[in-house]
Coordinates of C-alpha atoms and ligand atoms in Angstrom, one line a residue:
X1 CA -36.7 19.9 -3.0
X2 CA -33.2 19.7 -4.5
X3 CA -32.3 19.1 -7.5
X4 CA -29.4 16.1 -7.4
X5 CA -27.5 15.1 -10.6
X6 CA -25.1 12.2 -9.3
X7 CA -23.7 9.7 -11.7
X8 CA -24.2 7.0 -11.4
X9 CA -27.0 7.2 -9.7
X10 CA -27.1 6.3 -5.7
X11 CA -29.2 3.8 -3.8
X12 CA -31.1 6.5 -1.7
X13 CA -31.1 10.5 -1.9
X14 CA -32.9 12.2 0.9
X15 CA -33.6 15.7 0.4
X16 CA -34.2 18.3 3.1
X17 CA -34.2 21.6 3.7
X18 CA -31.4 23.9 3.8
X19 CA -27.6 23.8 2.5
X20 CA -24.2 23.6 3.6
X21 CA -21.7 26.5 2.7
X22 CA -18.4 25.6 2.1
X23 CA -16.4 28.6 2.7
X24 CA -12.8 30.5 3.5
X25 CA -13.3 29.0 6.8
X26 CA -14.3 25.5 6.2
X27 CA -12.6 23.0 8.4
X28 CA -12.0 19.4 6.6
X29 CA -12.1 17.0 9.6
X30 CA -10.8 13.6 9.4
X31 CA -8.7 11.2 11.6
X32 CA -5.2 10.1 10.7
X33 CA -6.0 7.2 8.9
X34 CA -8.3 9.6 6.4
X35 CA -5.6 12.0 5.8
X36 CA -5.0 11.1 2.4
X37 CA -8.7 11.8 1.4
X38 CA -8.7 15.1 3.5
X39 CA -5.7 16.1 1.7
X40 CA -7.5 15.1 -1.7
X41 CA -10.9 16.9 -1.0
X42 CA -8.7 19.9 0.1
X43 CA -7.0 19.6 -3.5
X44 CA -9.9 19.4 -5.7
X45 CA -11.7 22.0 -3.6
X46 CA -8.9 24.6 -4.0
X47 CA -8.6 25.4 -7.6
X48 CA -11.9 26.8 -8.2
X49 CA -12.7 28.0 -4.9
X50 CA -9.0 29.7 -4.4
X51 CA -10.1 28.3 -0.5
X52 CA -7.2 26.6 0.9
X53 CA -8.7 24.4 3.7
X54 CA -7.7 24.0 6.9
X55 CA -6.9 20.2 8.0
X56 CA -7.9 19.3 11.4
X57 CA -7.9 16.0 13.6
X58 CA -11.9 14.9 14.0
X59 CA -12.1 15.8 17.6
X60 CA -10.9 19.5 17.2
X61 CA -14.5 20.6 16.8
X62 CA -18.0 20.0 15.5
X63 CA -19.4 21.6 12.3
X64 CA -16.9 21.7 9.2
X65 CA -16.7 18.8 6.8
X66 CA -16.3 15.8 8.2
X67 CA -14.7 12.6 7.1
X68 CA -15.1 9.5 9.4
X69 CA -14.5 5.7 9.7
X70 CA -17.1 3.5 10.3
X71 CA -17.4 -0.1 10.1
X72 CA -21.2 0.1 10.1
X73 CA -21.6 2.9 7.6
X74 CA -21.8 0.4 4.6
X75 CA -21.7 -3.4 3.8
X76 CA -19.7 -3.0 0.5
X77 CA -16.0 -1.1 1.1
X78 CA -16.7 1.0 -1.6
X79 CA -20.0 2.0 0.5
X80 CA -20.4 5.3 2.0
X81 CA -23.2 7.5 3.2
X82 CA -23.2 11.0 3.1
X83 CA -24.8 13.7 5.0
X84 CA -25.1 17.5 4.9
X85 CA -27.2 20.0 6.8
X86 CA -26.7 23.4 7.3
X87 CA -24.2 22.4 10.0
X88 CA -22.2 20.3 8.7
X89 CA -21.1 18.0 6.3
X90 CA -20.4 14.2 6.9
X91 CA -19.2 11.6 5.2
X92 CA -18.7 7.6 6.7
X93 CA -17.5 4.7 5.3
X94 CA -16.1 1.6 6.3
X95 CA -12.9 1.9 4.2
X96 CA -11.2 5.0 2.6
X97 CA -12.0 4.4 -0.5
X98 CA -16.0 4.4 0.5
X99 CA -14.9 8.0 2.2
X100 CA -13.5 8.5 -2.0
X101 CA -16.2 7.9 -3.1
X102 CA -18.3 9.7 -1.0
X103 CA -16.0 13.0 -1.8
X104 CA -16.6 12.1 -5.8
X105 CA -20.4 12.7 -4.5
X106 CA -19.3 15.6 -3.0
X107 CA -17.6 17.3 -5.4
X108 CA -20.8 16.4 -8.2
X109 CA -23.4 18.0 -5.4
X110 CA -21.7 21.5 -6.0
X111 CA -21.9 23.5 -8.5
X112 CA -19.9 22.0 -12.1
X113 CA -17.6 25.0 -12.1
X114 CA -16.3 23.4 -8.9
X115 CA -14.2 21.2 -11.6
X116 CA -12.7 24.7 -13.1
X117 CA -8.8 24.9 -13.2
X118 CA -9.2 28.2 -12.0
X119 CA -10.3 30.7 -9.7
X120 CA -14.6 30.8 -10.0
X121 CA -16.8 33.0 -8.4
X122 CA -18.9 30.8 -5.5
X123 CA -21.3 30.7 -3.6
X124 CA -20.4 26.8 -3.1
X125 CA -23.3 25.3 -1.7
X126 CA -24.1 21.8 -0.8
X127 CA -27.9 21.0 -0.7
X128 CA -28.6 19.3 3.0
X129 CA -29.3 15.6 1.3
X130 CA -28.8 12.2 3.1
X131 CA -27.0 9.8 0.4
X132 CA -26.6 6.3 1.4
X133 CA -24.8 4.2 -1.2
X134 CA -22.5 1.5 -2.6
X135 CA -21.4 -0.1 -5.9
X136 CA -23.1 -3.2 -6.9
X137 CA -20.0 -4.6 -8.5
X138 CA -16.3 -4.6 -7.1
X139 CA -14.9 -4.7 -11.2
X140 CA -15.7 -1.2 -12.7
X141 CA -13.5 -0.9 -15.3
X142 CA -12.2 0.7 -18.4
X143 CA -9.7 -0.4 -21.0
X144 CA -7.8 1.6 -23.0
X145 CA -5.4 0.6 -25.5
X146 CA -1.9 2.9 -26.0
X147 CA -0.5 0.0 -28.7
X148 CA -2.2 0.8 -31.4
X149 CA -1.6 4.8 -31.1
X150 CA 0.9 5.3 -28.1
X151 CA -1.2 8.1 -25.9
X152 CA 1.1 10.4 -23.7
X153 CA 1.5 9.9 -19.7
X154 CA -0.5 13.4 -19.5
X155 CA -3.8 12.1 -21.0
X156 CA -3.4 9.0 -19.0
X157 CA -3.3 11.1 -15.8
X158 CA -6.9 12.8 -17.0
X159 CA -8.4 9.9 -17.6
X160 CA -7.5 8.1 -14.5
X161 CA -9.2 11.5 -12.8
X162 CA -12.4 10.9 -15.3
X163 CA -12.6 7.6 -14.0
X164 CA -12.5 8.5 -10.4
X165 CA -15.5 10.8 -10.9
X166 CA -17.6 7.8 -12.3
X167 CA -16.4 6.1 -9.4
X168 CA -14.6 3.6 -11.8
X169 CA -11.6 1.8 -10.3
X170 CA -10.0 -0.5 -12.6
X171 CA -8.2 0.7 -15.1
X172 CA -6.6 -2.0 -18.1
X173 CA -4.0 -1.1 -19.8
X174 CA -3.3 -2.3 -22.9
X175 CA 0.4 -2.2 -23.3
X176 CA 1.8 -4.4 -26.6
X177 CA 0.4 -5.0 -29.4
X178 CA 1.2 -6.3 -32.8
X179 CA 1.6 -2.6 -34.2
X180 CA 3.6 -1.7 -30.9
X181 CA 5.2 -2.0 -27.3
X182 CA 4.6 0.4 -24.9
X183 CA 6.5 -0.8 -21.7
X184 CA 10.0 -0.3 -21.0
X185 CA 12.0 -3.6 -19.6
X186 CA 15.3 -3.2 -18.6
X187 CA 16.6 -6.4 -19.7
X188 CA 15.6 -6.4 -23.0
X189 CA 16.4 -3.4 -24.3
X190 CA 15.6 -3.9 -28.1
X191 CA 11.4 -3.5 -26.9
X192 CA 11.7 -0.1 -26.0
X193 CA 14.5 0.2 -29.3
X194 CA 12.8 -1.8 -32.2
X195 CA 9.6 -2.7 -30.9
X196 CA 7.8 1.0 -29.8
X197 CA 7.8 2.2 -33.0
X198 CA 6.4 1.4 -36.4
X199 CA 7.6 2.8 -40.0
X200 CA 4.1 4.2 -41.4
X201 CA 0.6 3.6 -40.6
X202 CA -2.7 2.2 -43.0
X203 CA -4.5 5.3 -43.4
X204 CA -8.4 4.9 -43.2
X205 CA -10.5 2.1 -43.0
X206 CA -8.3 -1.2 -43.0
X207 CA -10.4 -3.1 -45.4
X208 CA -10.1 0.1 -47.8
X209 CA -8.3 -1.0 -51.1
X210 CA -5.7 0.2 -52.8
X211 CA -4.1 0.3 -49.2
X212 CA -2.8 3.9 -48.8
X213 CA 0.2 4.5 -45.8
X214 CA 1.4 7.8 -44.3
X215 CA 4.9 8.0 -44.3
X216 CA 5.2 8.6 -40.4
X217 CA 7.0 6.8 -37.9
X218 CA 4.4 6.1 -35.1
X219 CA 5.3 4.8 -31.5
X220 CA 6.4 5.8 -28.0
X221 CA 6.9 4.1 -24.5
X222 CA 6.1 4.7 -20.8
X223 CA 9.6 4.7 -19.1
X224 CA 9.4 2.4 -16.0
X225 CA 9.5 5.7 -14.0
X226 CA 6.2 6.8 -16.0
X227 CA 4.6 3.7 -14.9
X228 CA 5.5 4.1 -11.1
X229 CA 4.0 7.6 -11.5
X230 CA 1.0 6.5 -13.3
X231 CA 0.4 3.8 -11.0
X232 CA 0.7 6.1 -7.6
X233 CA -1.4 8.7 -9.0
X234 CA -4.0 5.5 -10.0
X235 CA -3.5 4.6 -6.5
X236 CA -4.5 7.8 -5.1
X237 CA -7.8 7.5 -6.5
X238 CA -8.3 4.1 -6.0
X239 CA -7.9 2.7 -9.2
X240 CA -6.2 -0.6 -9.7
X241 CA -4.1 -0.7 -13.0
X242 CA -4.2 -3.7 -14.4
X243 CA -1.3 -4.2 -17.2
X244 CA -1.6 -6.2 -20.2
X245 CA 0.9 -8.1 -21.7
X246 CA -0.5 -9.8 -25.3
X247 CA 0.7 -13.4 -25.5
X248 CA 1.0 -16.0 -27.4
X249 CA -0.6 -13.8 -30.2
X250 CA -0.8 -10.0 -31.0
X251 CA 3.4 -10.0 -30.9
X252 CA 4.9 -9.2 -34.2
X253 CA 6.4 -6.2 -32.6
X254 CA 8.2 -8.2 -30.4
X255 CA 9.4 -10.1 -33.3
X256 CA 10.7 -7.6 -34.8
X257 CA 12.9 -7.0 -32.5
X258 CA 13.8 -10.6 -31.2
X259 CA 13.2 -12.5 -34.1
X260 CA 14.2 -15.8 -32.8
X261 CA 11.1 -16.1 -30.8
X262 CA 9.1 -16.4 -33.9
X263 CA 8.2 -19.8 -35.4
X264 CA 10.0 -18.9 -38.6
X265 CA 12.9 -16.8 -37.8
X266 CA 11.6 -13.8 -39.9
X267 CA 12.6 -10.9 -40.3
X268 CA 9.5 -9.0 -39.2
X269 CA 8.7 -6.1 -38.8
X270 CA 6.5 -3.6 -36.2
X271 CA 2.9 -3.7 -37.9
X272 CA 1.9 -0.9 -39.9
X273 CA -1.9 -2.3 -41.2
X274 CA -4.5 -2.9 -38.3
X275 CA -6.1 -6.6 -37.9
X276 CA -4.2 -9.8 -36.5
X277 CA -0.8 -11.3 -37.3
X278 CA -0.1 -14.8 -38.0
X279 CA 3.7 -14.6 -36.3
X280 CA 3.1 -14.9 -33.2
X281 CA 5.3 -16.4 -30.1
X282 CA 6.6 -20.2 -31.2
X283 CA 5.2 -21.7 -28.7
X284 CA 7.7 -25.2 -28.6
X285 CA 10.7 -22.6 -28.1
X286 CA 11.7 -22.4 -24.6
X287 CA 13.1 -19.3 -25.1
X288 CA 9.6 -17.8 -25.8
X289 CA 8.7 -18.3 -22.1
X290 CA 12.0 -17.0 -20.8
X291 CA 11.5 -14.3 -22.5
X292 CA 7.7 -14.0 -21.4
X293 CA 8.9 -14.7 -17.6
X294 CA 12.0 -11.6 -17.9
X295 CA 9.1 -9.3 -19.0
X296 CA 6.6 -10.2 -16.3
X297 CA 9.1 -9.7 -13.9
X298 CA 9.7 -6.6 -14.4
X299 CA 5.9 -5.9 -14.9
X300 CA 5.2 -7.7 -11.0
X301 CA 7.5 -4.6 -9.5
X302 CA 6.0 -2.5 -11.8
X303 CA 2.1 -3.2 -10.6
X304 CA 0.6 -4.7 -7.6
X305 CA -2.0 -5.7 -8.9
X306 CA -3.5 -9.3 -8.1
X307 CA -4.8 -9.5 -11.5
X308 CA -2.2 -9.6 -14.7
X309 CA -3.6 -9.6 -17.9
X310 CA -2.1 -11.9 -20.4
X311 CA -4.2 -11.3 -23.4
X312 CA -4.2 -14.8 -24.9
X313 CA -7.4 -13.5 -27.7
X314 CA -6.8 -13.8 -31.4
X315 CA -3.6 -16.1 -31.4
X316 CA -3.8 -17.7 -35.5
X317 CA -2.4 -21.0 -35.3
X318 CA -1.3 -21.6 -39.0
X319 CA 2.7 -20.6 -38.0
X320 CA 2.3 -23.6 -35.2
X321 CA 0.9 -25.8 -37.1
X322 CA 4.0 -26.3 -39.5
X323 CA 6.4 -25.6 -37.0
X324 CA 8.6 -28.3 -36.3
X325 CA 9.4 -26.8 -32.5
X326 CA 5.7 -26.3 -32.3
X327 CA 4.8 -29.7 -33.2
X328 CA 7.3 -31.6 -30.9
X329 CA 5.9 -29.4 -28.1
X330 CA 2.8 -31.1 -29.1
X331 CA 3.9 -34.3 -28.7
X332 CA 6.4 -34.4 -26.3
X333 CA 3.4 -32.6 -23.4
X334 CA 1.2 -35.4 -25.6
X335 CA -1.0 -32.7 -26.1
X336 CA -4.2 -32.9 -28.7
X337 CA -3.7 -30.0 -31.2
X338 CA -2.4 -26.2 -31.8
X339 CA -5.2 -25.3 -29.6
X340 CA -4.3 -27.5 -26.1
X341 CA -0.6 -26.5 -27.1
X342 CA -2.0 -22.7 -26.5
X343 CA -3.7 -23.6 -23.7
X344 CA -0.1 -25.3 -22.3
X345 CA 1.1 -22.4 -23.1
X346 CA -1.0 -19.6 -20.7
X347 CA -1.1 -22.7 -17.8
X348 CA 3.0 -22.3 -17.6
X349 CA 2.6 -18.4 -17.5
X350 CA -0.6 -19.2 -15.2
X351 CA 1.8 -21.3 -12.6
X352 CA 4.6 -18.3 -12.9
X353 CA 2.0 -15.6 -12.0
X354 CA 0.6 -17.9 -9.2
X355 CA 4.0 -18.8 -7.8
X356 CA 4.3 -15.1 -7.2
X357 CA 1.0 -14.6 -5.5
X358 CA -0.7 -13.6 -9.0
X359 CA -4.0 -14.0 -10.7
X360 CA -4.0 -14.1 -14.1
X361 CA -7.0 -13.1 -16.0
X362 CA -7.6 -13.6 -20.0
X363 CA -9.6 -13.1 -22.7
X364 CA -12.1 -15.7 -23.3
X365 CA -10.0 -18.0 -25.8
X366 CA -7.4 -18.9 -23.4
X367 CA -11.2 -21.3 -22.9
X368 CA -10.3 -23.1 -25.3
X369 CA -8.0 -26.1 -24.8
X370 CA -8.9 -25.5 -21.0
X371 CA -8.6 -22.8 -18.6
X372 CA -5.5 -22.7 -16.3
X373 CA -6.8 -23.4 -12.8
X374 CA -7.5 -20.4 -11.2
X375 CA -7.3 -18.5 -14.2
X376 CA -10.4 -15.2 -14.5
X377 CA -11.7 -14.8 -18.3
X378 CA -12.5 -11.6 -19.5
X379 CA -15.6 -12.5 -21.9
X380 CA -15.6 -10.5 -25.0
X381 CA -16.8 -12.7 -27.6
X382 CA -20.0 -12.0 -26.4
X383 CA -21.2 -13.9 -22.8
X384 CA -21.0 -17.2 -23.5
X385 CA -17.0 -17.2 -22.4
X386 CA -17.8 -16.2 -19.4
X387 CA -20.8 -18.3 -18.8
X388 CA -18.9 -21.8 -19.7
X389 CA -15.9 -20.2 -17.3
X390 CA -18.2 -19.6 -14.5
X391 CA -20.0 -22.9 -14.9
X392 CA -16.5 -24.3 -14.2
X393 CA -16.0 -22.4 -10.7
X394 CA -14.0 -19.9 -12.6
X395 CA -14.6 -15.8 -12.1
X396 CA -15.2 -13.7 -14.8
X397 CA -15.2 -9.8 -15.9
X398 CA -18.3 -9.3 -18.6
X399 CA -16.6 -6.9 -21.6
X400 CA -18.8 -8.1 -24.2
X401 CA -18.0 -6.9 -27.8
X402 CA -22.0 -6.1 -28.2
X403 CA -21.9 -3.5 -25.1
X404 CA -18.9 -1.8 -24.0
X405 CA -16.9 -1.8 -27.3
X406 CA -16.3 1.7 -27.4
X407 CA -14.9 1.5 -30.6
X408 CA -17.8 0.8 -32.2
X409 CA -19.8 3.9 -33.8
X410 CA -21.8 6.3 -32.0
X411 CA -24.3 6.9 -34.3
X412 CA -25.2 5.4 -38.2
X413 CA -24.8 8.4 -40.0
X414 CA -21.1 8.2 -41.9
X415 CA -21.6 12.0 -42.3
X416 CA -21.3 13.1 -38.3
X417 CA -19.1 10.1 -37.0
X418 CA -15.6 9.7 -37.0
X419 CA -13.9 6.8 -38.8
X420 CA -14.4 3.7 -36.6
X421 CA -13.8 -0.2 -37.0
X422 CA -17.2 -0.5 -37.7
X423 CA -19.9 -1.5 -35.1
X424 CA -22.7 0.4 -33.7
X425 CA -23.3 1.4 -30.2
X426 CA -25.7 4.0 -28.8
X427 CA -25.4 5.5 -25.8
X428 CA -28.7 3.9 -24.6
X429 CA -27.7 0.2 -25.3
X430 CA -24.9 0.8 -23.1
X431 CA -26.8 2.4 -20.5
X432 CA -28.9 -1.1 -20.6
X433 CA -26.3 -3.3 -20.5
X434 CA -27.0 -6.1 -17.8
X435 CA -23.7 -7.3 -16.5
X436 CA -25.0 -10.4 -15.1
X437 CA -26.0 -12.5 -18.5
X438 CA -29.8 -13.1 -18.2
X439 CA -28.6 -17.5 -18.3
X440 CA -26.4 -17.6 -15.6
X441 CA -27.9 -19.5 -12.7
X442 CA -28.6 -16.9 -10.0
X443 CA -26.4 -19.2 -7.3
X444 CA -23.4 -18.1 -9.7
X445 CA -23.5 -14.9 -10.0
X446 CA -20.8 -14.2 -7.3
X447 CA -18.6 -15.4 -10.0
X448 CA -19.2 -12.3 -12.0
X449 CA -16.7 -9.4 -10.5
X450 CA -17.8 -6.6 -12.6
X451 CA -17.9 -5.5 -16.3
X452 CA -15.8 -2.7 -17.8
X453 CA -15.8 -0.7 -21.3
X454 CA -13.2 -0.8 -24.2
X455 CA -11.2 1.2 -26.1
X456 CA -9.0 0.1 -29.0
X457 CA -7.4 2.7 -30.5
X458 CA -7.0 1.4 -34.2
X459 CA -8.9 4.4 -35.3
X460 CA -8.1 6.8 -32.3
X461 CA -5.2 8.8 -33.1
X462 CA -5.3 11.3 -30.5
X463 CA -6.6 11.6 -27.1
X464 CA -9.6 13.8 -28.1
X465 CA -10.7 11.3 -30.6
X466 CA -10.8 8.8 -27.3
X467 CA -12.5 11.2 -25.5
X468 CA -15.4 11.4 -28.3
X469 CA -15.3 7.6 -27.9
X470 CA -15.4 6.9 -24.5
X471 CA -17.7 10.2 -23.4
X472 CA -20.6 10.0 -22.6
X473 CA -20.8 6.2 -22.8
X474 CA -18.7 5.6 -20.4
X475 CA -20.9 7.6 -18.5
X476 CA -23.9 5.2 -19.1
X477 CA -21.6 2.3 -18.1
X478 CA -20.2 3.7 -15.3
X479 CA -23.9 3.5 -14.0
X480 CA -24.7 -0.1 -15.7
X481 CA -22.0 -1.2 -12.9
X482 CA -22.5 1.0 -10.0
X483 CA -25.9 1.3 -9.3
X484 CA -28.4 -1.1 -8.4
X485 CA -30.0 -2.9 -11.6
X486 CA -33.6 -2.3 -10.3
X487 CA -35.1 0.9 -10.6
X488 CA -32.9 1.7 -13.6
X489 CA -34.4 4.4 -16.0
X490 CA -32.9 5.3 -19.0
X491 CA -35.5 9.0 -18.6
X492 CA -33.8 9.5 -15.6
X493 CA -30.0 8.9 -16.5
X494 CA -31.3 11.7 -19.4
X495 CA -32.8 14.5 -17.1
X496 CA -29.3 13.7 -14.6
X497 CA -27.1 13.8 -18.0
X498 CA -26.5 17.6 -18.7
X499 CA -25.3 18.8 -15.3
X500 CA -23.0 16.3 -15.8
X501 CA -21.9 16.8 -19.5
X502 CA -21.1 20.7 -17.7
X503 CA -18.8 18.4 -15.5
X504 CA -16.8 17.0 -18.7
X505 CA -17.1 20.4 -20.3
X506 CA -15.3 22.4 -17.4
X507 CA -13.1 19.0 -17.9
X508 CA -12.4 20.0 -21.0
X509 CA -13.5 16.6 -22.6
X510 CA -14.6 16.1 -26.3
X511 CA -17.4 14.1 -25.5
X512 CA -20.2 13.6 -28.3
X513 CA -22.6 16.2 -28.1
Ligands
ACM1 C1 -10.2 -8.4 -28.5 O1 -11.1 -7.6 -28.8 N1 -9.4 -9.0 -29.3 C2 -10.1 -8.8 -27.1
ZN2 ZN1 6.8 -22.6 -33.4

């Protein structure tokens, strides 16, 4: 019998006797069109091992590890079976990112210390299993927000390679915020200038009063070099990354640097306290979209991905609704109120995105005034976003505030947990998070791409204070989205969880004990 600790959990593990030994000697097999997987598996196998793997065409042999195209190997891309006997190893899949996956297996089936940075005594055995699997969902994702507290390309890189090994593959990234911009743009210099950094920052709990500051200048940027290299390296894994650009709200940073594009004229300044800003982009200024448009130019080379995250949550109307450019927008589009004018606003970004083959997804208020057409809504405010959205023909990725707000506390006790916004979040409610909400007729659920966890950083100054926060819940929602709802079992995730918490140690990760 062996013992198998894969997260999240496959579809079907067949023991049977026997192992495979990866050794000195091991030949990784693969045709051309695998060669960047080989190459991976060869990479992640060499540091711990020391083995430095031979690469060989498929047909040069029989035994070794094999890794092999399929079309009938799984129904899902992502899909993969796996098999090792004391022969050989195989894995198939119809794509190669189900052969990715299938190494991520892989690499879980040995021993943790396979995930060491440096040379480990072996032996490194596979157990002879059969693993047929796929992911339920084709939306895995995870958010993280480097706005709030700029995190550095390094820790970006790590946790891109986390969420390979959850076999995670979108990852959002929350680039501007109120309290910071985090994307160069060559045109517009003054973002990466003014915008990136802030004077001081609220120290503890926002709501705390007398308001205390430290008296440290805060920000940072990703050069658009960093990007490109963040966005291979995503690539490489098979991780989409999905930018996110905040408009009309959560902008004062831009303000501050272009303060013409506020309703008032300013000045502003880059945020120092957490929570929303009233200035926010005048939305009967032209220039505001010119502006918008010049940024997500630069963002379309940047990222191909086909989704583009425009934010659109949390925009306060009460600068619109005495602004004179604001309220001849309104009439002159003969719209209703400050909340179709915000909606006319995302539908002339949503044409711009679609006239360049784009989809543009939201959070779940740019519902209100109506959805662009074709727009996706990711539903935070609970379900209900979502729900109304997919009623309306519309897709949707579930990130419900109630779930996968990682930023929510770990635990009740004030005495063991960090500082958070508040909130409270165990690692079991997440592992029983249901991304298809219980209401939604079954005939729609093909509307739902996925789910994914988030991570403001408000209260995460460091990236080992997101590590406590993500780890290990993203663990549990790494499964909630992966693995097939039935047969779920909370007992079992626990027995599997601390070969895998090894994993993240060896990782070096400050998960929660
Ligand atoms: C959000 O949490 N404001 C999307
Ligand atoms: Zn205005």
């Amino acid at each position: 019998m062996c013992h198998v600790s894969v997260i999240p959990r496959p579809i079907s593990v067949q023991a049977s006797a026997g192992a495979y030994p990866i050794t000195a000697a091991t030949v990784v097999r693969a045709p051309a069109a695998l060669l960047a997987e080989a190459q991976f598996l060869a990479a992640a196998l060499r540091p711990a091992t020391g083995f430095d793997l031979p690469l060989a065409a498929l047909e040069t042999g029989a035994g070794g590890i094999r890794l092999n195209l399929d079309p009938a190997a799984a129904v899902h891309a992502d899909g993969h079976v796996l098999e090792a006997t004391p022969e050989a190893l195989e894995i198939r899949a119809a794509t190669p990112a189900g052969v990715f996956y299938g190494i991520q297996t892989l690499l879980q089936l040995l021993p943790p210390a396979i995930f060491r940075a440096a040379e480990t005594a072996g032996p490194w055995i596979v157990p002879a299993v059969r693993i047929a699997d796929q992911p339920r969902f084709g939306w895995r994702g995870m958010h993280l927000d480097c706005a709030r507290h700029f995190m550095p390309k390094e820790f970006i890189k790590k946790f891109l390679d986390l969420l390979a090994l959850h076999k995670m593959n979108v990852f959002h990234w929350h680039l501007t915020e109120d309290q910071g911009w985090r994307i160069e743009i060559k045109s517009l210099p003054k973002l990466t200038e003014v915008s990136a950094w802030r004077e001081k920052t609220v120290v503890g709990h926002h709501d705390n009063r007398p308001r205390r500051f430290d008296d440290t200048r805060h920000g940072g940027f990703y050069t658009q070099d960093d990007v490109r290299e963040i966005v291979a390296y995503a690539a490489r894994r098979h991780i989409t990354v999905v930018p996110e650009i905040e408009m009309p709200g959560h902008s004062q940073a831009v303000l501050a640097a272009y303060p013409e594009l506020g309703c008032t004229g300013g000045p502003y300044h880059v945020r120092t306290v957490w929570a929303i800003s009233e200035d926010v982009f005048c939305a009967g200024n032209d220039a505001s979209l010119t502006f918008l448009k010049a940024v997500l130019k630069d963002v379309l080379e940047l990222f191909p991905s086909p989704f583009i995250h425009i934010g659109g949550d949390e925009c306060l109307k009460t600068r619109w609704e005495k602004c004179p450019k604001c309220q001849a927008r309104i009439k002159a589009e003969g719209l209703k109120d400050t909340h179709e004018l915000q909606s006319w606003f995302i539908r002339q970004i949503g044409e711009f995105l679609t006239q360049h083959g784009r989809r543009l997804i939201g959070w779940d208020e740019i519902l209100e005034g109506g959805l662009p057409p074709g727009a996706t809504v990711m539903s935070w405010r609970g379900t209900e976003g979502g729900i109304k959205a997919i009623q309306a023909g519309h897709d949707t990725v579930f990130a419900p505030n109630s779930h996968t707000y990682f930023d929510h506390s770990q635990a009740t006790s004030r005495e063991t947990e960090p500082l958070t916004i508040g909130g409270f979040l165990p690692l079991e409610k997440v592992y029983g998070y249901e991304p298809v909400p219980e209401t939604l007729p079954s005939s729609l659920a093909g509307h739902v791409l996925g789910a994914q966890g988030q991570l403001w950083t408000e209260y995460m100054e460091t990236p080992k204070a997101v590590e406590y926060m993500a780890f290990p819940r993203l663990t549990a929602l790494a499964e909630a989205v992966w693995s097939p709802a039935a047969g779920k079992d909370y007992a079992d995730f626990l027995r599997r969880l601390p070969e895998h918490l090894r994993r993240l140690d060896v990782l070096d990760v400050n998960y929660r004990p």
